[in-house]
Amino acid sequence: MADLIRKLFNIYPGEEKNALHFVVLGLLWSFAVSLGWKNADALFLLYVGADHLPSAYAIIAGFMIAIASVMLYAFHHFYVHRILLSWLACGVVFYSLAFFCLYFHYGTESKWLWYALRVFGWIFFSVVNTSFWTFIDQFYHLRDSKRLFALFSSAIFVGIACTGIMMQGGWLEFYQVVAIIITLLLMTSFWTLRIVKKIAPINNDEESIVASPVPDQSWRHALAAILSSKFTIYLMVFSILSYISLFLTEYNYMFSFQEIFGGGFVAPASPDEDAPLVLFLGKCIAGASIFNIIFGLFFYSRAARRVGVNNLLLVTPLLLVFIYLGWPFSSTLLFFPVLAFFVCESTYYVLDENNFNLLLNGIPVKVKYITRVCIESFFEPIGTLTCAILLTMFPDDARLLALTIGIGMLTICFIVRMLYPKAVYLNLMDNAVHFEKSPKAWLEKLPKKERKSAESRLLAILKLGNMKAHDFALEGLIDFEDPMVIDKLLAIVDHLGPKTKELFIEKISASPFAKEIRIVDQLLTWDQEDIDPNLRATLHLYLAKHGLLSPQKAFLHLKNPDPKLKAAAIITFRLSTTAAASPFTPAEMQALAAEQLQELLISDDVESIRMGLYALSLEATQDDINRILPFLNHPSILVARQAAKAIAEIATHHSVRHTKTLLNYVTRQSDTEFRLALITAIGKMADTSLVGDIVESALHFRPSERRAVEKILQQMGLKIVPTLLSIGKDVSLHDRSRLLAGRVLGRLALPQLRANLHAVITHEIDRAYFYFYHYHTLQTSYPDYDLHVLKDTLLARYHSILDFIIQMLGTAFEVEDSELLSRSLRSTNPKVRSQVLETLERTCEPALFRLIQPLVDELPLHEKLKKEPLEKLSLPELLNKLSSSPALVDQVAAAAISSTLQLSGWRANLKQQMVGKEEIFHHFAYELLET
Amino acid sequence: MKQPTLIDKAFLLKRTPLFGMLDFDLLLVVSDKLGTMEVESGETIFANNDPATRMYFIVKGAVEISDGHQKPLALLRSPEFFGDEALLSDKSRGYTAVSKTSSLLLSLSKTNLFTIISECPQVAIGLLQTYSSYNKFRPRKEIAE
């Protein structure tokens, strides 16, 4: 029975208690608030009349704008549950006053009491609704929201339906209804406090800052964030049009109801008497609420998952267009007004409110709450006000206006629908750390004023700071790549110490300004002055590199013990093609340079060798690579790095024969700088016959190195596509190598990748199930054995295959940072995980997503284990299979467990297994065999 | 209190042992991921046993660290950081952090810290150097008699 109920309401085991808490909360507040609101609506028509609706809308709008400002401030400064409780307290106070007026018939003759009840009822529903959803949003992520929010909104409809039934029954006098409202509001407050105490919200790394009462950003930043998201802008436009349309539709059906019921209608003498309109409205409310409950409970979440939120968004605009196109042809019938009522009371709530709660996940996290408050609190009054103005200006064209707005909504709806998948992914990207972004890109992103302030701040750091600060400021200011900034920088550096000047020369030398006349002028001026010898050495090295050091000066440095000065001289002599103003012929200069260069290279001093390699890399020939190669083995990493950089400088496609050698060096050295330089060299050599080796060697690379390999493979072009495809499909290769091939394919030949994807993914899913199933069932089948090592291996392999599947799908469906998807899927934060799934669901083919859904969706374990793998193996069979797996980790685990359990013949099997295996496996196998 | 700009955040990071080794471009990347928090004097930033999701860097002000029994352990000032231990040990907070003055803090999420460490091993080395600078001898399990 419990299982059936869970299935019916889409609740996973363990979720029931929390879900029930929120259902009760939704039911309590909606019953209380809608009792006040809906009764006030009916009583307003009776005692004031539909003619006064535009003025009521205008008053509501005025109040709502003021209240929205308060809400925005409150969400920025207070916890959400406190805001909800404060509103409930306001409700208690207001309805207590109303009770007093009604009970003592104080002010019941004037229209203002009904105005107050109508205005407050509307506003109160809006603010409590916003607070409720914001409160609830802290406890659920997107995937859960899809399943459960419909249930919670159904609870709200149950509350509204109770209101409808009470109104239709007409059992109580209005002051008694008000007393019930007060009691219900007090119960809601108590229940909210209970939830706060009992249920912990989901910790969201980003939202914990945004949702906390500590301001993290200025309004300007928030506005900039909103404006930078197209999706947010269109969603806001859609919302404002929805509100205008909602009020116009309400006006239209109210007016029709009054016209239709008006003939035999006489307003009762007192509010305690029943009226046909009240009874009819009560029936409509109850009917709409029952529909909402049934649809919300049983259909919405299923529809959202099958059809997609972005498609459900079309329903209301299409209905509106249909209503207003058909209404003129049957203006005396109740059909279209009732349908309009249905749109206002049903589809707006059961579809659009739920859609909105889910679509909010496409809004940048930092402005999610602000946008919600803006939409629910500001846009509603703006919509009301616009509606009031439009109705005042065109009182006879209310239906035409509504039709126009409906068409507008439909158009925006298509745009929102198109932007949603990308928006969810961008949101995910926003959580990522953007290592690929250059400082220039960062600085360009800053607004003009902030850029200016960044510049001033860096200049101030340069004036006051120590060497660390100088290093930081110089790098930052040069990265601005702004000639004006460079001028200011030069003026300041001129007055700073020699160390900073040295640092400046080193940094500017690697910048686009290296050869700028203003820089050269400044450096030549320093050269005229009596400066620190180290600074002069750095300065002359710079001048030599750019051909600005005279051979006469260079000659003086040729035998200088300072390797920098010697290198400057060598460079000058090597670069000199004419003997003008020189005591030597070009040939003599070349010979002298070669002699001194050799002296540097054979030196024992690290700095001398480095300078020698640096000098060699400028104006070198392909043959010089042979001279540099041995230095890649140098015990000093500084020399090895310089050698790698020198090769990267010299390499061209003519040095292709060195590719294999360089690949060997790359895998042997773990230094990132060294590896990146050699990867650049390999890229320049562009040996397409070694694509497989390059991909395989990248197996243990760091992210930045892998990105570099991807880049060089991409530059090799379409001719490597067949090789990449075969790597991608080869299950005997490591997943990471296959993935790298897939990523490059995604950029080079997307159609080919997609054409082969289904087969690859299906096979991987079977493998994932195999590991997953055995991980969870093995220990139960063998309770006497300690299998934790094997279990860890199975789990690690399952995750690795899942990573492969997710990233491959991301690559094939143009998710820019596919690695981010798998990284985020392992996040401890459920909200981040749910965004990954939403991105995958929205981007990849539905058939493929359905295949992986049971693996990635956060289903209870027994649900996941329902799908059994193709192979269910016993322990010996499993170990046998693992020992022949291409993954080293499987082989090692199988050998280790076989040895621990002393399975018969394990030694013979292991010896057999060692044939043709990697060296690392041999070491491990010997260790096992010796024990 | 004036909110720090991207450059201010990057410069503050440069002064910490954790990120001091990073270049300007990487510092900007990390700074972009830092949240800003203003806390009043006496306000608790996190309490002992709270779940841990972020670590904090002090820009302005002072933060007192105390154990589960309110015994003060340290008074931290800019550019010191705290709250990192629980992120790395994957446990709940092992101490309480209370702002002693009105303070401005920068915070970095666990997810982002781990991503940064995987991309820049220097950050992990910075952390290890910080820890080892406080420990002459790393406590180990007692030798069984």
XYZ file of C-alpha atoms in Angstrom, chain A residues 65-554:
490
model
C 5.322 47.900 -5.442
C 6.004 49.233 -1.942
C 5.759 45.740 -0.462
C 8.006 44.284 -3.166
C 10.753 46.733 -2.150
C 10.362 45.553 1.432
C 10.510 41.927 0.251
C 13.665 42.513 -1.786
C 15.325 44.114 1.207
C 14.085 41.343 3.470
C 15.364 38.505 1.243
C 18.726 40.214 1.238
C 18.889 40.625 5.006
C 16.763 38.003 6.771
C 16.298 34.268 6.703
C 13.387 33.144 4.544
C 11.481 31.444 7.348
C 11.524 34.686 9.355
C 10.023 36.537 6.389
C 7.283 33.928 6.056
C 6.537 34.116 9.783
C 6.420 37.928 9.680
C 3.848 37.882 6.891
C 1.742 35.372 8.767
C 1.851 37.674 11.798
C 0.706 40.600 9.619
C -2.190 38.448 8.444
C -3.219 37.666 12.000
C -3.205 41.368 12.899
C -5.177 42.426 9.790
C -7.846 39.757 10.094
C -8.191 40.433 13.821
C -9.046 44.054 12.954
C -11.402 42.852 10.204
C -13.077 40.514 12.683
C -13.604 43.436 15.063
C -15.174 45.579 12.261
C -17.411 42.761 11.015
C -18.518 41.576 14.417
C -19.442 45.059 15.603
C -20.690 46.140 12.111
C -18.147 48.907 12.176
C -17.606 50.313 8.678
C -19.605 47.592 6.901
C -21.754 50.240 5.233
C -18.762 51.897 3.557
C -17.054 50.545 0.466
C -13.614 50.877 2.059
C -13.881 47.812 4.243
C -14.509 45.680 1.112
C -11.741 47.492 -0.736
C -9.383 46.771 2.193
C -10.367 43.091 2.306
C -10.015 42.746 -1.500
C -6.659 44.537 -1.640
C -5.178 42.809 1.412
C -6.511 39.400 0.333
C -4.754 39.659 -3.014
C -1.499 41.051 -1.649
C -1.429 38.583 1.208
C -1.818 35.610 -1.136
C 0.967 36.914 -3.331
C 3.521 37.546 -0.563
C 2.817 34.368 1.366
C 2.978 32.389 -1.869
C 6.387 33.893 -2.737
C 7.693 33.331 0.783
C 6.391 29.753 0.843
C 8.089 28.735 -2.425
C 11.336 30.481 -1.541
C 11.234 28.731 1.824
C 10.584 25.339 0.250
C 13.218 25.868 -2.447
C 15.917 25.659 0.223
C 15.042 22.038 0.875
C 14.859 20.614 -2.652
C 16.962 20.512 -5.798
C 15.739 20.660 -9.378
C 15.138 16.932 -9.934
C 13.247 16.593 -6.658
C 11.343 19.777 -7.435
C 10.110 18.217 -10.661
C 8.644 15.302 -8.735
C 7.488 16.975 -5.564
C 6.596 20.596 -6.223
C 3.431 19.521 -8.011
C 2.451 17.665 -4.849
C 3.031 20.783 -2.763
C 1.128 22.981 -5.160
C -1.673 20.416 -5.050
C -1.750 20.923 -1.298
C -2.292 24.618 -2.000
C -5.165 23.729 -4.326
C -6.676 21.514 -1.654
C -6.622 24.587 0.591
C -8.277 26.662 -2.126
C -10.790 23.883 -2.801
C -11.703 23.877 0.914
C -12.340 27.601 0.523
C -14.558 26.928 -2.491
C -16.522 24.268 -0.608
C -16.985 26.589 2.386
C -18.130 29.419 0.158
C -20.498 27.173 -1.749
C -21.913 25.701 1.476
C -22.563 29.148 2.931
C -22.661 27.652 6.423
C -20.840 30.395 8.236
C -21.189 34.114 8.600
C -18.241 36.100 7.273
C -16.985 37.160 10.719
C -16.876 33.454 11.647
C -14.868 32.770 8.480
C -12.436 35.485 9.577
C -12.055 33.797 12.966
C -11.159 30.557 11.153
C -8.611 32.456 9.041
C -6.904 33.766 12.204
C -6.781 30.270 13.728
C -5.376 28.769 10.520
C -2.697 31.467 10.276
C -1.561 30.743 13.830
C -1.389 27.032 13.030
C 0.662 27.797 9.875
C 3.162 29.780 11.968
C 3.546 26.924 14.401
C 4.032 24.440 11.555
C 6.668 26.628 9.874
C 8.668 26.731 13.105
C 8.376 22.972 13.396
C 9.780 22.491 9.855
C 12.695 24.851 10.576
C 13.572 22.794 13.633
C 13.093 19.354 12.087
C 14.316 19.583 8.481
C 17.747 20.747 7.400
C 17.953 22.708 4.156
C 20.214 21.521 1.330
C 23.610 23.098 1.667
C 24.283 24.887 -1.543
C 27.832 26.167 -1.816
C 26.737 29.192 -3.785
C 23.284 29.726 -2.392
C 24.406 29.495 1.198
C 25.865 32.910 0.575
C 23.040 34.263 -1.497
C 20.284 32.996 0.762
C 22.020 34.003 3.955
C 21.190 37.375 5.449
C 24.591 38.760 4.512
C 24.751 40.932 1.429
C 27.196 39.534 -1.078
C 26.674 41.928 -3.924
C 25.431 45.359 -4.772
C 22.173 45.991 -6.581
C 24.225 47.102 -9.569
C 25.891 43.697 -9.718
C 22.551 41.971 -9.359
C 21.112 44.047 -12.193
C 24.176 43.358 -14.330
C 23.785 39.626 -13.653
C 20.100 39.753 -14.607
C 20.797 41.699 -17.782
C 23.618 39.372 -18.783
C 21.219 36.410 -18.854
C 18.962 36.449 -21.910
C 16.886 33.680 -20.406
C 16.218 35.726 -17.248
C 15.160 38.748 -19.286
C 12.735 36.745 -21.433
C 11.369 34.891 -18.428
C 10.731 38.234 -16.775
C 8.991 39.576 -19.888
C 6.929 36.405 -20.053
C 5.964 36.798 -16.398
C 4.922 40.412 -16.732
C 2.790 39.562 -19.771
C 1.295 36.673 -17.790
C 0.258 39.016 -14.992
C -1.269 41.547 -17.376
C -3.112 38.760 -19.119
C -4.231 37.251 -15.793
C -5.824 40.510 -14.665
C -7.360 41.232 -18.067
C -8.824 37.729 -18.132
C -10.122 38.046 -14.586
C -11.727 41.373 -15.519
C -13.288 39.835 -18.620
C -14.837 36.824 -16.908
C -15.935 38.850 -13.860
C -17.645 41.328 -16.145
C -19.344 38.511 -18.051
C -20.438 36.809 -14.828
C -21.923 40.067 -13.578
C -23.706 40.602 -16.899
C -25.040 37.039 -16.992
C -26.084 36.934 -13.331
C -27.069 40.604 -13.294
C -30.655 40.138 -14.603
C -32.080 38.434 -11.552
C -29.464 39.557 -9.141
C -30.130 41.688 -6.113
C -27.367 42.373 -3.672
C -28.222 41.075 -0.223
C -28.826 43.558 2.507
C -26.046 42.264 4.662
C -22.829 40.327 4.085
C -24.243 37.423 6.005
C -26.845 36.594 3.339
C -26.055 34.234 0.446
C -26.034 35.506 -3.123
C -26.226 33.469 -6.368
C -22.955 34.929 -7.666
C -21.137 33.935 -4.465
C -22.553 30.445 -4.702
C -21.645 30.190 -8.414
C -18.126 31.444 -7.772
C -17.820 28.975 -4.928
C -18.779 26.154 -7.325
C -16.271 27.335 -9.929
C -13.499 27.626 -7.317
C -14.220 24.187 -5.942
C -14.333 22.695 -9.473
C -11.115 24.369 -10.576
C -9.394 23.364 -7.359
C -10.422 19.723 -7.730
C -9.052 19.765 -11.274
C -5.867 21.413 -9.998
C -5.456 18.823 -7.264
C -5.912 15.872 -9.609
C -3.720 17.338 -12.330
C -1.092 18.537 -9.868
C -0.914 15.278 -7.973
C -0.977 12.762 -10.763
C -0.174 14.429 -14.055
C 2.003 17.508 -13.723
C 5.267 15.888 -12.614
C 4.860 13.087 -15.136
C 4.073 15.596 -17.884
C 7.060 17.750 -16.866
C 9.364 14.779 -17.124
C 7.944 13.404 -20.353
C 7.140 16.560 -22.280
C 9.527 18.960 -20.561
C 8.813 22.129 -18.624
C 9.661 24.243 -21.612
C 6.845 22.606 -23.609
C 4.241 22.795 -20.841
C 4.849 26.525 -20.887
C 2.933 26.753 -24.177
C -0.408 25.546 -22.758
C -1.683 28.765 -21.135
C -0.805 31.132 -24.013
C -2.411 28.736 -26.504
C -5.561 28.506 -24.365
C -5.730 32.289 -24.049
C -5.426 32.798 -27.787
C -8.161 30.189 -28.300
C -10.488 31.833 -25.732
C -10.162 35.350 -27.077
C -10.483 34.255 -30.682
C -13.671 32.338 -29.843
C -15.290 34.631 -27.260
C -16.699 37.254 -29.702
C -18.704 34.512 -31.406
C -20.631 33.456 -28.263
C -20.686 36.454 -25.933
C -23.927 35.430 -24.187
C -22.852 31.910 -23.251
C -21.024 30.917 -20.084
C -18.544 28.657 -21.933
C -15.807 31.184 -22.665
C -16.074 33.103 -19.345
C -15.892 29.778 -17.464
C -12.941 28.690 -19.622
C -11.293 32.055 -18.882
C -11.981 31.451 -15.184
C -10.404 28.013 -15.583
C -7.281 29.563 -17.117
C -7.007 32.091 -14.272
C -7.693 29.638 -11.499
C -6.239 26.438 -12.933
C -3.642 26.618 -15.655
C -2.013 29.716 -14.165
C -1.524 27.891 -10.880
C -1.226 24.253 -11.740
C 0.938 24.763 -14.804
C 2.501 28.201 -14.872
C 3.341 28.472 -11.163
C 4.930 25.018 -11.227
C 6.682 25.740 -14.505
C 7.963 28.976 -13.073
C 9.383 27.236 -10.004
C 11.307 24.885 -12.275
C 12.296 27.482 -14.854
C 13.872 29.524 -12.066
C 16.696 26.996 -12.192
C 17.799 28.530 -15.464
C 18.387 31.877 -13.752
C 21.922 32.619 -12.486
C 22.121 31.339 -8.896
C 23.322 34.676 -7.551
C 20.164 36.463 -8.646
C 17.686 33.617 -8.408
C 15.952 34.872 -5.266
C 16.030 38.502 -6.349
C 14.483 37.542 -9.666
C 11.797 35.501 -7.937
C 10.872 38.419 -5.696
C 11.021 40.847 -8.625
C 8.720 38.662 -10.676
C 6.301 37.690 -7.941
C 6.219 40.967 -6.074
C 7.123 43.752 -8.518
C 5.776 42.358 -11.736
C 2.436 41.416 -10.298
C 1.648 45.040 -9.290
C 3.165 46.338 -12.505
C 0.903 43.913 -14.356
C -2.046 45.038 -12.261
C -1.268 48.699 -12.827
C -0.755 48.220 -16.556
C -4.018 46.325 -16.696
C -5.801 49.114 -14.766
C -4.394 51.775 -17.121
C -5.249 49.738 -20.223
C -8.798 49.113 -18.983
C -9.277 52.794 -18.160
C -8.006 53.810 -21.601
C -9.817 51.115 -23.600
C -12.793 50.051 -21.453
C -14.636 48.497 -24.394
C -11.686 46.568 -25.855
C -10.741 44.387 -22.897
C -10.951 41.157 -24.913
C -8.962 42.533 -27.838
C -6.282 43.690 -25.403
C -6.189 40.256 -23.816
C -5.882 38.601 -27.246
C -2.918 40.834 -28.125
C -1.193 40.062 -24.836
C -1.905 36.347 -25.336
C -0.197 36.402 -28.749
C 2.738 38.278 -27.180
C 2.977 35.613 -24.472
C 2.988 32.855 -27.051
C 5.863 34.477 -28.939
C 7.990 35.017 -25.804
C 7.129 31.507 -24.737
C 8.806 30.063 -27.807
C 11.940 32.080 -27.046
C 12.021 30.969 -23.379
C 11.508 27.395 -24.503
C 14.481 27.669 -26.842
C 16.777 29.310 -24.278
C 16.009 27.075 -21.273
C 18.402 24.123 -21.905
C 21.332 26.465 -22.500
C 20.404 28.536 -19.434
C 20.540 25.501 -17.107
C 23.940 24.598 -18.516
C 25.220 28.171 -18.199
C 24.138 28.105 -14.585
C 26.185 25.000 -14.092
C 29.090 26.701 -15.841
C 28.749 29.589 -13.443
C 29.674 27.231 -10.602
C 32.751 26.116 -12.478
C 36.201 27.598 -12.046
C 37.214 29.184 -15.327
C 40.892 28.367 -15.684
C 40.766 28.937 -19.402
C 40.014 32.642 -19.018
C 42.903 35.048 -19.638
C 43.524 38.103 -17.432
C 42.687 40.287 -20.415
C 39.286 38.599 -20.681
C 38.691 39.153 -16.960
C 39.585 42.790 -17.162
C 37.529 43.341 -20.301
C 34.536 41.853 -18.522
C 34.721 44.506 -15.828
C 32.534 47.607 -16.228
C 34.472 50.741 -17.275
C 34.384 52.248 -13.797
C 35.538 49.060 -12.133
C 38.281 48.622 -14.698
C 39.483 52.124 -13.890
C 39.382 51.343 -10.200
C 41.300 48.082 -10.799
C 43.948 50.054 -12.638
C 44.262 52.626 -9.809
C 44.376 49.849 -7.233
C 47.196 48.054 -9.066
C 49.153 51.298 -9.464
C 48.706 51.973 -5.735
C 49.925 48.449 -4.891
C 52.949 49.058 -7.107
C 53.794 52.314 -5.308
C 53.486 50.978 -1.783
C 54.046 47.238 -1.810
C 56.945 44.869 -1.343
C 58.426 42.640 -4.068
C 55.514 40.189 -3.897
C 53.108 43.080 -4.344
C 55.240 44.505 -7.175
C 55.188 41.143 -8.919
C 51.403 41.017 -8.604
C 50.816 44.620 -9.705
C 53.220 44.489 -12.658
C 51.627 41.331 -13.978
C 48.149 42.815 -13.572
C 48.961 46.143 -15.205
C 50.751 44.585 -18.165
C 47.803 42.189 -18.596
C 45.540 45.200 -19.138
C 47.218 45.420 -22.557
C 46.381 49.103 -22.607
C 49.062 51.516 -23.953
C 47.819 54.292 -21.599
C 48.305 51.995 -18.605
C 51.791 51.074 -19.856
C 52.693 54.793 -19.955
C 51.598 55.222 -16.334
C 53.411 52.040 -15.404
C 56.635 53.233 -16.997
C 56.441 56.529 -15.110
C 56.156 54.702 -11.779
C 58.651 51.910 -12.467
C 61.237 54.554 -13.384
C 61.293 55.588 -9.703
C 61.355 52.096 -8.243
C 64.299 49.930 -7.189
C 66.467 47.773 -9.491
C 64.773 44.511 -8.477
C 61.373 45.825 -9.552
C 62.859 47.170 -12.766
C 64.323 43.711 -13.459
C 60.941 42.158 -12.805
C 59.352 44.703 -15.136
C 61.783 43.870 -17.951
C 61.150 40.133 -17.558
C 57.384 40.595 -17.645
C 57.226 43.187 -20.428
C 59.568 41.039 -22.517
C 56.893 38.339 -22.725
C 54.099 40.837 -23.476
C 52.817 42.270 -26.768
C 54.534 45.541 -25.801
C 58.020 43.974 -25.865
C 59.098 45.855 -28.992
C 57.142 49.088 -28.372
C 59.204 52.175 -28.940
C 58.255 53.733 -25.592
C 59.529 50.641 -23.777
C 62.762 50.511 -25.741
C 63.309 54.255 -25.159
C 62.824 53.846 -21.434
C 65.190 50.871 -21.270
C 67.838 52.679 -23.290
C 67.544 55.616 -20.859
C 68.135 53.263 -17.932
C 71.124 51.834 -19.808
C 72.665 55.328 -19.866
C 72.396 55.585 -16.102
C 74.597 54.156 -13.406
C 72.486 51.129 -12.541
C 72.717 47.893 -10.599
C 74.843 45.270 -12.466
C 72.072 42.664 -12.289
C 69.600 45.108 -13.760
C 72.059 45.966 -16.523
C 72.520 42.255 -17.310
C 68.751 41.716 -17.581
C 68.434 44.897 -19.618
C 71.149 43.884 -22.079
C 69.665 40.422 -22.461
C 66.365 42.082 -23.382
C 68.046 44.456 -25.830
C 70.037 41.600 -27.377
C 66.892 39.523 -27.897
C 65.304 42.376 -29.801
C 68.465 43.143 -31.805
C 69.052 46.431 -30.005
C 72.401 45.697 -28.381
C 75.363 46.980 -30.398
C 78.078 44.413 -31.278
C 80.687 46.709 -29.648
C 78.860 46.569 -26.320
C 78.190 42.886 -26.808
